[in-house]
Short mmCIF file of C-alpha atoms in Angstrom, two decimals:
data_model
loop_
_atom_site.label_atom_id
_atom_site.label_comp_id
_atom_site.label_asym_id
_atom_site.label_seq_id
_atom_site.Cartn_x
_atom_site.Cartn_y
_atom_site.Cartn_z
CA MET A 1418 -72.23 127.78 -161.58
CA VAL A 1419 -69.03 126.93 -159.74
CA LYS A 1420 -67.07 124.31 -161.66
CA GLN A 1421 -67.14 121.78 -158.82
CA VAL A 1422 -70.91 122.01 -158.40
CA ARG A 1423 -71.34 121.42 -162.12
CA ALA A 1424 -69.09 118.35 -161.95
CA VAL A 1425 -71.16 116.90 -159.11
CA ARG A 1426 -74.39 117.46 -161.06
CA THR A 1427 -72.95 115.89 -164.20
CA ARG A 1428 -71.82 112.88 -162.21
CA GLN A 1429 -75.27 112.51 -160.62
CA ALA A 1430 -76.99 112.82 -164.01
CA LEU A 1431 -74.72 110.11 -165.40
CA ILE A 1432 -75.39 107.77 -162.47
CA ARG A 1433 -79.12 108.23 -162.80
CA ALA A 1434 -79.07 107.74 -166.60
CA ALA A 1435 -76.92 104.62 -166.26
CA ALA A 1436 -79.17 103.20 -163.54
CA GLU A 1437 -82.23 103.72 -165.74
CA ALA A 1438 -80.45 102.08 -168.67
CA PHE A 1439 -79.20 99.09 -166.63
CA ALA A 1440 -82.60 98.56 -164.98
CA HIS A 1441 -84.50 98.88 -168.26
CA ASP A 1442 -82.18 97.28 -170.80
CA GLY A 1443 -79.93 95.08 -168.67
CA TYR A 1444 -76.18 95.48 -168.25
CA ALA A 1445 -75.19 93.97 -171.61
CA ARG A 1446 -77.54 96.01 -173.76
CA ALA A 1447 -77.03 99.37 -172.02
CA SER A 1448 -74.53 101.38 -174.08
CA LEU A 1449 -72.27 104.24 -173.01
CA PRO A 1450 -73.36 106.50 -175.92
CA ALA A 1451 -77.03 105.99 -174.97
CA ILE A 1452 -76.20 106.72 -171.32
CA SER A 1453 -74.33 109.98 -172.06
CA LYS A 1454 -77.16 111.03 -174.41
CA ARG A 1455 -79.79 110.25 -171.78
CA ALA A 1456 -77.80 112.25 -169.20
CA GLY A 1457 -77.45 115.17 -171.62
CA VAL A 1458 -73.66 115.19 -171.43
CA SER A 1459 -70.90 114.58 -173.94
CA ALA A 1460 -69.12 111.25 -174.38
CA GLY A 1461 -65.96 113.00 -173.18
CA ALA A 1462 -67.64 114.10 -169.95
CA LEU A 1463 -68.85 110.54 -169.35
CA HIS A 1464 -65.35 109.15 -169.80
CA PHE A 1465 -63.93 111.86 -167.54
CA HIS A 1466 -66.17 110.67 -164.68
CA PHE A 1467 -66.37 106.95 -165.46
CA PRO A 1468 -63.68 105.21 -167.50
CA SER A 1469 -65.91 102.19 -168.30
CA LYS A 1470 -69.37 100.64 -168.07
CA ASP A 1471 -68.00 98.49 -165.25
CA ALA A 1472 -67.07 101.64 -163.29
CA LEU A 1473 -70.61 102.99 -163.70
CA ALA A 1474 -72.13 99.69 -162.58
CA SER A 1475 -69.83 99.55 -159.53
CA GLU A 1476 -70.84 103.08 -158.59
CA ILE A 1477 -74.53 102.11 -158.82
CA GLU A 1478 -74.02 98.93 -156.81
CA SER A 1479 -72.24 100.94 -154.09
CA GLY A 1480 -74.98 103.57 -154.15
CA ALA A 1481 -77.69 100.95 -153.73
CA ALA A 1482 -75.74 99.29 -150.92
CA ARG A 1483 -75.41 102.69 -149.17
CA THR A 1484 -79.15 103.30 -149.52
CA VAL A 1485 -79.91 99.87 -148.04
CA GLU A 1486 -77.61 100.70 -145.15
CA GLU A 1487 -79.15 104.12 -144.51
CA MET A 1488 -82.67 102.78 -144.88
CA THR A 1489 -82.17 99.93 -142.47
CA ALA A 1490 -80.32 102.17 -139.99
CA HIS A 1491 -83.22 104.62 -140.16
CA CYS A 1492 -85.79 101.87 -139.60
CA ARG A 1493 -83.85 100.65 -136.58
CA SER A 1494 -83.63 104.17 -135.15
CA THR A 1495 -87.42 104.57 -135.09
CA GLY A 1496 -87.55 102.05 -132.25
CA GLY A 1497 -90.44 99.61 -132.11
CA SER A 1498 -90.21 95.84 -132.25
CA ALA A 1499 -87.59 94.07 -134.38
CA LEU A 1500 -90.31 92.51 -136.55
CA GLY A 1501 -91.85 95.96 -136.98
CA VAL A 1502 -88.44 97.21 -138.14
CA LEU A 1503 -88.29 94.31 -140.64
CA VAL A 1504 -91.74 95.08 -142.05
CA ALA A 1505 -90.94 98.80 -142.34
CA ALA A 1506 -87.57 98.16 -144.00
CA ILE A 1507 -89.04 95.85 -146.63
CA ARG A 1508 -91.78 98.36 -147.36
CA GLN A 1509 -89.16 101.07 -147.84
CA LEU A 1510 -87.09 98.78 -150.03
CA VAL A 1511 -90.04 98.06 -152.31
CA VAL A 1512 -90.98 101.76 -152.42
CA ALA A 1513 -87.39 102.46 -153.42
CA PHE A 1514 -87.62 99.83 -156.21
CA ALA A 1515 -90.53 101.86 -157.60
CA ALA A 1516 -89.02 105.31 -157.07
CA ASP A 1517 -85.26 105.07 -157.33
CA PRO A 1518 -83.55 103.73 -160.48
CA VAL A 1519 -80.28 103.27 -158.56
CA MET A 1520 -81.95 100.84 -156.13
CA ARG A 1521 -83.73 99.03 -158.95
CA ALA A 1522 -80.51 98.76 -160.97
CA GLY A 1523 -78.44 97.79 -157.92
CA PHE A 1524 -80.66 94.79 -157.24
CA ALA A 1525 -81.16 93.96 -160.93
CA LEU A 1526 -77.37 93.94 -161.51
CA SER A 1527 -77.05 91.42 -158.66
CA GLY A 1528 -79.15 88.97 -160.64
CA ASP A 1529 -78.00 89.98 -164.15
CA PRO A 1530 -76.05 87.10 -165.69
CA ALA A 1531 -74.21 89.59 -167.93
CA ARG A 1532 -72.80 91.34 -164.83
CA ASP A 1533 -70.24 89.04 -163.27
CA GLY A 1534 -69.90 89.44 -159.53
CA GLY A 1535 -71.79 92.39 -158.12
CA THR A 1536 -74.02 90.47 -155.69
CA ALA A 1537 -72.89 92.67 -152.81
CA VAL A 1538 -76.23 94.52 -152.49
CA VAL A 1539 -78.29 91.36 -152.10
CA ASP A 1540 -75.69 89.82 -149.80
CA SER A 1541 -75.69 92.79 -147.45
CA TRP A 1542 -79.50 92.91 -147.54
CA HIS A 1543 -79.59 89.20 -146.66
CA GLY A 1544 -77.17 89.75 -143.77
CA TRP A 1545 -79.24 92.62 -142.40
CA VAL A 1546 -82.50 90.63 -142.56
CA ARG A 1547 -80.86 87.73 -140.71
CA ASP A 1548 -79.58 90.11 -138.02
CA VAL A 1549 -82.90 91.82 -137.40
CA VAL A 1550 -84.73 88.47 -137.22
CA ALA A 1551 -82.07 87.27 -134.74
CA GLN A 1552 -82.86 90.35 -132.67
CA ALA A 1553 -86.55 89.49 -132.83
CA GLN A 1554 -85.65 86.03 -131.57
CA GLU A 1555 -83.59 87.41 -128.67
CA ALA A 1556 -86.43 89.75 -127.75
CA GLY A 1557 -88.90 86.85 -127.67
CA GLU A 1558 -90.87 88.23 -130.63
CA LEU A 1559 -90.20 85.24 -132.91
CA THR A 1560 -92.21 82.02 -132.80
CA ASP A 1561 -90.15 79.36 -131.00
CA ASP A 1562 -89.66 76.85 -133.81
CA LEU A 1563 -88.34 79.34 -136.38
CA SER A 1564 -84.70 80.25 -136.95
CA PRO A 1565 -83.38 83.57 -138.28
CA GLU A 1566 -81.82 81.72 -141.26
CA CYS A 1567 -85.14 80.15 -142.18
CA VAL A 1568 -87.06 83.43 -142.05
CA ALA A 1569 -84.30 85.40 -143.80
CA GLY A 1570 -84.22 82.89 -146.69
CA ALA A 1571 -87.95 83.21 -147.36
CA VAL A 1572 -87.94 87.00 -146.98
CA VAL A 1573 -84.88 87.61 -149.18
CA ALA A 1574 -86.14 85.27 -151.93
CA ALA A 1575 -89.48 87.13 -151.93
CA THR A 1576 -87.90 90.61 -152.02
CA VAL A 1577 -85.66 89.61 -154.95
CA GLY A 1578 -88.78 88.25 -156.64
CA PHE A 1579 -90.67 91.50 -156.03
CA GLU A 1580 -87.91 93.49 -157.74
CA VAL A 1581 -87.85 91.20 -160.80
CA LEU A 1582 -91.64 90.97 -161.12
CA GLY A 1583 -92.05 94.69 -160.34
CA SER A 1584 -89.75 95.65 -163.19
CA GLY A 1585 -92.34 94.23 -165.59
CA ASP A 1586 -95.50 95.12 -163.64
CA ARG A 1587 -95.47 97.89 -161.02
CA ASP A 1588 -98.46 96.33 -159.26
CA TRP A 1589 -96.00 93.92 -157.61
CA LEU A 1590 -94.55 96.93 -155.75
CA SER A 1591 -97.87 98.28 -154.47
CA LYS A 1592 -98.82 98.61 -150.82
CA GLU A 1593 -101.64 96.11 -151.35
CA ARG A 1594 -99.12 93.43 -152.35
CA MET A 1595 -97.07 94.17 -149.24
CA VAL A 1596 -100.15 93.88 -147.03
CA GLU A 1597 -100.96 90.53 -148.68
CA PHE A 1598 -97.38 89.31 -148.26
CA TRP A 1599 -97.30 90.10 -144.55
CA THR A 1600 -100.82 88.82 -144.00
CA CYS A 1601 -99.43 85.54 -145.28
CA LEU A 1602 -96.24 85.53 -143.30
CA LEU A 1603 -96.43 87.69 -140.17
CA PRO A 1604 -98.91 85.69 -138.07
CA ARG A 1605 -96.56 82.72 -138.44
CA LEU A 1606 -93.47 84.70 -137.39
CA ALA A 1607 -94.75 86.81 -134.53
CA THR A 1608 -95.57 85.74 -131.04
CA VAL A 1609 -98.98 87.40 -130.54
CA PRO A 1610 -99.77 90.18 -131.30
CA GLY A 1611 -96.79 91.22 -133.48
CA PRO A 1612 -96.37 94.70 -134.93
CA ASP A 1613 -99.39 96.64 -136.15
CA LEU A 1614 -99.18 96.08 -139.92
CA ALA A 1615 -101.45 98.96 -140.87
CA ARG A 1616 -99.46 101.45 -138.83
CA VAL A 1617 -96.07 100.21 -140.02
CA LEU A 1618 -97.09 100.03 -143.68
CA GLU A 1619 -98.87 103.38 -143.66
CA GLY A 1620 -95.42 104.66 -142.84
CA GLU A 1621 -94.40 107.11 -140.19
CA PRO A 1622 -92.35 110.09 -141.34
CA THR A 1623 -89.13 108.72 -142.76
CA GLY A 1624 -87.24 111.98 -143.15
CA ASP A 1625 -86.97 111.13 -146.84
CA ARG A 1626 -89.28 113.34 -148.88
CA ASP A 1627 -88.96 111.27 -152.08
CA ALA A 1628 -89.71 107.99 -150.38
CA GLU A 1629 -92.66 109.50 -148.52
CA ASN A 1630 -94.12 110.93 -151.69
CA SER A 1631 -93.71 107.64 -153.53
CA MET A 1632 -95.23 105.75 -150.63
CA ALA A 1633 -98.24 108.06 -150.63
CA GLY A 1634 -98.60 107.59 -154.37
CA LEU A 1635 -98.50 103.81 -154.38
CA MET B 1083 -78.80 57.78 -188.95
CA VAL B 1084 -82.06 58.62 -190.69
CA LYS B 1085 -82.06 62.24 -191.79
CA GLN B 1086 -85.12 63.15 -189.73
CA VAL B 1087 -83.70 61.71 -186.52
CA ARG B 1088 -80.52 63.71 -187.05
CA ALA B 1089 -82.54 66.88 -187.56
CA VAL B 1090 -84.40 66.32 -184.29
CA ARG B 1091 -81.12 65.78 -182.43
CA THR B 1092 -79.56 68.88 -183.93
CA ARG B 1093 -82.58 70.91 -182.95
CA GLN B 1094 -82.45 69.57 -179.38
CA ALA B 1095 -78.72 70.28 -179.13
CA LEU B 1096 -79.34 73.85 -180.30
CA ILE B 1097 -82.14 74.41 -177.79
CA ARG B 1098 -80.01 73.11 -174.95
CA ALA B 1099 -76.98 75.16 -175.97
CA ALA B 1100 -79.10 78.30 -176.33
CA ALA B 1101 -80.77 77.71 -172.95
CA GLU B 1102 -77.35 77.36 -171.30
CA ALA B 1103 -76.15 80.52 -173.01
CA PHE B 1104 -79.28 82.55 -172.11
CA ALA B 1105 -79.27 81.35 -168.50
CA HIS B 1106 -75.54 81.95 -168.07
CA ASP B 1107 -74.89 85.07 -170.14
CA GLY B 1108 -78.34 86.66 -170.41
CA TYR B 1109 -80.30 87.20 -173.62
CA ALA B 1110 -78.33 90.23 -174.85
CA ARG B 1111 -74.86 88.74 -174.43
CA ALA B 1112 -75.63 85.26 -175.77
CA SER B 1113 -74.48 85.13 -179.41
CA LEU B 1114 -75.63 82.85 -182.21
CA PRO B 1115 -72.05 81.86 -183.20
CA ALA B 1116 -71.32 80.86 -179.58
CA ILE B 1117 -74.57 78.89 -179.44
CA SER B 1118 -73.91 76.94 -182.66
CA LYS B 1119 -70.35 76.27 -181.49
CA ARG B 1120 -71.57 75.06 -178.09
CA ALA B 1121 -74.11 72.79 -179.82
CA GLY B 1122 -71.43 71.44 -182.16
CA VAL B 1123 -73.33 72.40 -185.31
CA SER B 1124 -72.63 74.80 -188.16
CA ALA B 1125 -74.01 78.34 -188.36
CA GLY B 1126 -75.98 77.20 -191.41
CA ALA B 1127 -77.64 74.38 -189.44
CA LEU B 1128 -78.57 76.83 -186.69
CA HIS B 1129 -80.17 79.21 -189.19
CA PHE B 1130 -81.99 76.29 -190.85
CA HIS B 1131 -83.70 75.46 -187.54
CA PHE B 1132 -83.98 78.92 -185.98
CA PRO B 1133 -83.94 82.05 -188.15
CA SER B 1134 -83.09 84.36 -185.22
CA LYS B 1135 -82.14 84.60 -181.55
CA ASP B 1136 -85.74 85.62 -180.88
CA ALA B 1137 -86.96 82.34 -182.42
CA LEU B 1138 -84.61 80.36 -180.15
CA ALA B 1139 -85.77 82.27 -177.08
CA SER B 1140 -89.44 81.72 -178.00
CA GLU B 1141 -88.80 77.99 -178.38
CA ILE B 1142 -87.18 77.90 -174.92
CA GLU B 1143 -90.00 79.89 -173.34
CA SER B 1144 -92.55 77.49 -174.86
CA GLY B 1145 -90.52 74.50 -173.72
CA ALA B 1146 -90.36 75.80 -170.16
CA ALA B 1147 -94.10 76.56 -170.18
CA ARG B 1148 -94.78 72.99 -171.39
CA THR B 1149 -92.60 71.57 -168.61
CA VAL B 1150 -94.44 73.65 -166.00
CA GLU B 1151 -97.72 72.33 -167.40
CA GLU B 1152 -96.60 68.69 -167.37
CA MET B 1153 -95.04 69.01 -163.93
CA THR B 1154 -98.12 70.56 -162.37
CA ALA B 1155 -100.43 68.08 -164.13
CA HIS B 1156 -98.30 65.24 -162.78
CA CYS B 1157 -98.34 66.66 -159.24
CA ARG B 1158 -102.13 66.92 -159.39
CA SER B 1159 -102.44 63.34 -160.65
CA THR B 1160 -100.66 61.93 -157.59
CA GLY B 1161 -103.70 62.86 -155.51
CA GLY B 1162 -103.18 64.07 -151.98
CA SER B 1163 -104.19 67.43 -150.57
CA ALA B 1164 -104.09 70.60 -152.70
CA LEU B 1165 -101.45 72.11 -150.41
CA GLY B 1166 -99.43 68.91 -150.73
CA VAL B 1167 -99.65 69.29 -154.52
CA LEU B 1168 -98.41 72.90 -154.20
CA VAL B 1169 -95.43 71.87 -152.05
CA ALA B 1170 -94.52 69.03 -154.43
CA ALA B 1171 -94.83 71.24 -157.52
CA ILE B 1172 -92.58 73.96 -156.10
CA ARG B 1173 -90.03 71.34 -155.11
CA GLN B 1174 -90.05 69.95 -158.65
CA LEU B 1175 -89.79 73.44 -160.09
CA VAL B 1176 -86.72 74.22 -158.01
CA VAL B 1177 -85.16 70.83 -158.85
CA ALA B 1178 -85.76 71.67 -162.51
CA PHE B 1179 -84.02 75.05 -162.05
CA ALA B 1180 -80.96 73.11 -160.90
CA ALA B 1181 -81.14 70.33 -163.51
CA ASP B 1182 -82.71 71.72 -166.67
CA PRO B 1183 -81.19 74.70 -168.51
CA VAL B 1184 -84.43 75.19 -170.48
CA MET B 1185 -86.40 75.75 -167.26
CA ARG B 1186 -83.71 78.03 -165.85
CA ALA B 1187 -83.55 80.02 -169.08
CA GLY B 1188 -87.34 80.11 -169.45
CA PHE B 1189 -87.74 81.78 -166.07
CA ALA B 1190 -84.62 83.94 -166.46
CA LEU B 1191 -85.86 85.26 -169.82
CA SER B 1192 -89.13 86.27 -168.11
CA GLY B 1193 -87.17 88.66 -165.90
CA ASP B 1194 -84.46 89.62 -168.41
CA PRO B 1195 -84.86 93.31 -169.30
CA ALA B 1196 -83.10 92.65 -172.63
CA ARG B 1197 -85.87 90.21 -173.59
CA ASP B 1198 -89.00 92.21 -174.28
CA GLY B 1199 -92.20 90.36 -173.53
CA GLY B 1200 -91.69 86.69 -172.78
CA THR B 1201 -93.27 86.66 -169.32
CA ALA B 1202 -95.59 83.84 -170.33
CA VAL B 1203 -93.84 81.19 -168.20
CA VAL B 1204 -94.11 83.15 -164.97
CA ASP B 1205 -97.68 84.18 -165.79
CA SER B 1206 -98.83 80.61 -166.34
CA TRP B 1207 -96.99 79.51 -163.18
CA HIS B 1208 -98.72 82.30 -161.24
CA GLY B 1209 -102.11 81.24 -162.61
CA TRP B 1210 -101.53 77.62 -161.66
CA VAL B 1211 -100.46 78.49 -158.11
CA ARG B 1212 -103.58 80.64 -157.65
CA ASP B 1213 -105.78 77.79 -158.91
CA VAL B 1214 -104.31 75.14 -156.66
CA VAL B 1215 -104.56 77.42 -153.60
CA ALA B 1216 -108.20 78.11 -154.54
CA GLN B 1217 -108.74 74.33 -154.55
CA ALA B 1218 -107.14 74.14 -151.11
CA GLN B 1219 -109.58 76.82 -149.98
CA GLU B 1220 -112.59 74.95 -151.40
CA ALA B 1221 -111.41 71.76 -149.73
CA GLY B 1222 -111.17 73.54 -146.37
CA GLU B 1223 -107.38 73.08 -146.23
CA LEU B 1224 -106.58 76.81 -146.23
CA THR B 1225 -106.66 78.97 -143.11
CA ASP B 1226 -109.87 81.04 -143.13
CA ASP B 1227 -108.42 84.55 -143.33
CA LEU B 1228 -106.14 83.89 -146.33
CA SER B 1229 -107.07 84.37 -149.98
CA PRO B 1230 -105.63 82.45 -152.97
CA GLU B 1231 -104.33 85.76 -154.42
CA CYS B 1232 -102.48 86.59 -151.23
CA VAL B 1233 -100.81 83.17 -150.97
CA ALA B 1234 -100.04 83.01 -154.71
CA GLY B 1235 -98.34 86.42 -154.60
CA ALA B 1236 -95.98 85.41 -151.79
CA VAL B 1237 -95.24 82.00 -153.33
CA VAL B 1238 -94.61 83.28 -156.87
CA ALA B 1239 -92.36 86.12 -155.65
CA ALA B 1240 -90.34 83.60 -153.63
CA THR B 1241 -90.00 81.10 -156.49
CA VAL B 1242 -88.83 83.84 -158.89
CA GLY B 1243 -86.34 84.87 -156.19
CA PHE B 1244 -85.09 81.27 -155.81
CA GLU B 1245 -84.36 81.08 -159.55
CA VAL B 1246 -82.45 84.39 -159.57
CA LEU B 1247 -80.51 83.66 -156.36
CA GLY B 1248 -79.94 80.03 -157.38
CA SER B 1249 -78.32 81.07 -160.65
CA GLY B 1250 -75.50 82.60 -158.59
CA ASP B 1251 -75.46 80.13 -155.69
CA ARG B 1252 -76.93 76.64 -156.09
CA ASP B 1253 -77.47 76.37 -152.33
CA TRP B 1254 -80.66 78.40 -152.84
CA LEU B 1255 -82.06 75.42 -154.79
CA SER B 1256 -81.25 72.79 -152.16
CA LYS B 1257 -83.80 70.66 -150.35
CA GLU B 1258 -82.77 72.26 -147.05
CA ARG B 1259 -83.82 75.69 -148.34
CA MET B 1260 -87.18 74.28 -149.41
CA VAL B 1261 -87.72 72.72 -146.00
CA GLU B 1262 -86.88 76.08 -144.39
CA PHE B 1263 -89.20 77.93 -146.74
CA TRP B 1264 -92.17 75.68 -145.99
CA THR B 1265 -91.38 75.57 -142.29
CA CYS B 1266 -91.84 79.33 -142.44
CA LEU B 1267 -94.98 79.37 -144.52
CA LEU B 1268 -96.94 76.12 -144.31
CA PRO B 1269 -98.12 76.24 -140.68
CA ARG B 1270 -99.71 79.59 -141.51
CA LEU B 1271 -101.47 78.30 -144.64
CA ALA B 1272 -102.72 74.90 -143.57
CA THR B 1273 -105.60 74.08 -141.31
CA VAL B 1274 -103.98 71.54 -138.97
CA PRO B 1275 -102.20 69.26 -139.72
CA GLY B 1276 -101.44 70.10 -143.39
CA PRO B 1277 -99.43 67.86 -145.70
CA ASP B 1278 -96.48 65.88 -144.36
CA LEU B 1279 -93.56 68.06 -145.49
CA ALA B 1280 -90.91 65.37 -145.13
CA ARG B 1281 -92.85 62.89 -147.24
CA VAL B 1282 -93.76 65.41 -149.95
CA LEU B 1283 -90.24 66.85 -150.16
CA GLU B 1284 -88.51 63.47 -150.12
CA GLY B 1285 -90.41 62.98 -153.34
CA GLU B 1286 -92.49 60.04 -154.35
CA PRO B 1287 -91.65 58.51 -157.73
CA THR B 1288 -92.34 61.18 -160.34
CA GLY B 1289 -91.94 59.06 -163.45
CA ASP B 1290 -89.20 61.44 -164.50
CA ARG B 1291 -85.83 59.79 -164.14
CA ASP B 1292 -83.82 63.00 -164.57
CA ALA B 1293 -85.80 64.91 -162.01
CA GLU B 1294 -85.62 62.02 -159.56
CA ASN B 1295 -81.88 61.74 -159.94
CA SER B 1296 -81.42 65.45 -159.47
CA MET B 1297 -83.68 65.42 -156.46
CA ALA B 1298 -81.68 62.61 -154.90
CA GLY B 1299 -78.47 64.49 -155.58
CA LEU B 1300 -79.52 67.79 -154.06
#
């Protein structure tokens, strides 16, 4: 194997192992020796790539933020109504909580009292939700007496709750829960008829094999 | 001071100090020496009352569960519609997140990966929400096509999210956020006209001076 390729793989293994450790044990309890062991690399290799636990956590937070960005950009690019984009993005987010330790850890670190700062993932998610609801409003899709701030607050609080509850019980991340959530909320948000929940939640091709497989399995 | 009274006060000071430490630093990072120091008692006194960090956390989880029970029982006793009781109980819960470190820590420990088990508070909260929504359904207050499970899922996810987000930014626990949340959700749940949000959220006397003061201050 070319040296550079091996370095990239080692780095990826470390990020994945650290994400699993942070999501499962919390930031404070996750230890660097356990992370290097889990990744199957030496302590020296870990320190070569990441000088500290903080550096690993920052890398994971950035990775989760990038995934949120790509995911939301992808959902936008599929066209459809703004509320349909919102429903699809939240479904993908919850699928990612179940399938991707970096996403799970990125959000968990945002709410982990042992990890000072690091709320960037949730903040950017909140900003995106507000924007897409504002677009729905401009397009006349949003019920008149609702504001983007109001809807974004409820939606972001619920998604943070799904991550926390889903870390203890995967059922909170199932498609059935999502259908229930939107059955509760969507008729209030959408000027009739709103996006077709079944179609959006069944998921059109996302171009992301992992996410599609996880979605099919949930 | 009579010896027994002093023992009760010491115990209370320890519980409060531990709750503050768990809520602020997380279970893993909170240390017994820091807790006894914060409570102003000796390490020996701490160990006399609580043999381990686990024992302190269990006491806090039980305390939070008791508060949830008393709070919900009180909300029920004020009469009014079942949906009005739900709105009032969630308002009191969020006020308690802001005012009472034991409530904050009780819920935070439920979602803390470093604290194995300990989801009892959220579970009993979830059960109560489902029950009160089922009562709303029986009383004909709930929109026909909604189930208690569906509503309880959305409401519990959001309340867990409010606690996590509120621990970093108190604005998530403000009355304005609650009004926004219910503005989003209540018209969907309630057969017209539903409870009077302003009256329920302004808060009738609760018999709990601390909670009333906090509510007034938020």
